[in-house]
Amino acid sequence: MRWTRVTFFALGLTATASQAGQAADKVLERGTYLLNGIVACGNCHTPKGPDGKAVAGQELAGGTVIDLPVFRAVTPNITPDKETGIRAWTDEQIITAIREGKRPDGSIIGPPMPIALYRSMSDSDARAIVAALRASKPIANKVEKSVYRIPLPPAYGPPLGHVADVPRQNPVAYGKYLGDIGHCMECHTPDDKGRPILSKLGGGGRPLPAFPDGFTVSANLTPGNPDGIAHWSGAQFRSVMKTGVRPDGRALVRLMAFDWYKTVSDADLDALLAWLRTLKPVKN
Ligand code: HEC
Ligand code: HEC
């Protein structure tokens, strides 16, 4: 009798542990999908070679320099390295850094880390991304500090409470969500001295530093662009996003993160396109 009970109890424990394991696997799987895909933290945080491609084996090790008149930003090492990465930060501290731009010591994370857009990131996706960051390879790489010649804001908004998931049943709403955590509009909106001109959201024409040196200009993603998404089919849009080659055969500059978007699901790309088609047409 006693023996049976013990066995039963032990079996119950095993079941609970494996369920917890499966849930953790799901969280890591989601985080890896986001990190290596639409969210593409590595487009900034992974060093790039002279060809503009991410250096293999250096994922998320930092050191990319973004040099503009108003700042010289250097991306930090966000691998779980003990000395030079973010291993010592708690999950909550990493989430606060991503969504609120605040480090554990209270200092503010400067641009171009797209904090304003990351404020939309749901609690569950933020936790998933943290799980994927923790699972990434620790790399020792000490990087220099950024220099800002403009004042940084005291905060990017009031402290965030709970951020709910956006339901996928509504492709336009979910597409906008993916666009936020993929920070498309950070690059694709024209700016006035670094501030986005919101009346021209997605209108492109923003000058951006390109590899190995020089500048490029972002494309107009609104239906107002006669050579852009307005006339592309879903399949053409998916192909541009995954290959970086436009339907007319022109290859896009590598700053556009198509190396990461290869793994984004068709459903997610379709949602992105559904959202882009609802943007106010901008002539540019
Ligand atoms: C557009 C470029 C860009 C993208 C995309 C980006 N970051 Fe950053 N990130 C930066 C820069 C630049 C800094 C340093 C800013 C400074 O020095 O104040 C930074 C700082 C950080 C820090 C603070 C680290 C430290 O040691 O101070 C963390 C954590 C971080 N980013 C995580 C992420 C994660 C996770 C993602 C993806 C969800 C991401 N970043 C996407 C550019 C970017
Ligand atoms: C780091 C900056 C950056 C980010 C982030 C970015 N893009 Fe781009 N994108 C560019 C640049 C620059 C171009 C133009 C490249 C060229 O013409 O060679 C471009 C081109 C494009 C094009 C081709 C459009 C055309 O008419 O030729 C599409 C589509 C596109 N981006 C969609 C997106 C979407 C959707 C997202 C978000 C998931 C996104 N981009 C995020 C920089 C960016």
Tab-separated table of C-alpha atoms in Angstrom, residues 220-234 236-237 240 246-247 273 276-279 281-283:
chain	number	residue	atom	x	y	z
A	220	ASN	CA	8.767	53.622	-49.259
A	221	LEU	CA	6.699	50.743	-47.853
A	222	THR	CA	3.330	52.468	-48.176
A	223	PRO	CA	0.806	51.785	-50.958
A	224	GLY	CA	1.811	55.239	-52.268
A	225	ASN	CA	4.985	53.752	-53.807
A	226	PRO	CA	4.130	52.814	-57.419
A	227	ASP	CA	7.274	50.632	-57.690
A	228	GLY	CA	6.817	48.932	-54.332
A	229	ILE	CA	4.429	46.758	-52.351
A	230	ALA	CA	1.314	48.322	-53.953
A	231	HIS	CA	1.497	45.991	-56.960
A	232	TRP	CA	3.321	43.040	-55.466
A	233	SER	CA	1.551	39.758	-54.813
A	234	GLY	CA	1.927	38.053	-51.437
A	236	GLN	CA	6.507	38.544	-54.419
A	237	PHE	CA	6.541	40.317	-51.053
A	240	VAL	CA	11.700	40.205	-51.378
A	246	ARG	CA	12.991	42.803	-55.809
A	247	PRO	CA	10.595	41.513	-58.503
A	273	LEU	CA	1.874	42.745	-45.841
A	276	LEU	CA	1.580	47.579	-44.716
A	277	ARG	CA	-1.331	47.774	-47.192
A	278	THR	CA	-3.359	49.700	-44.589
A	279	LEU	CA	-0.722	52.449	-44.175
A	281	PRO	CA	-0.171	56.193	-48.935
A	282	VAL	CA	2.880	58.475	-48.920
A	283	LYS	CA	4.322	59.895	-52.148
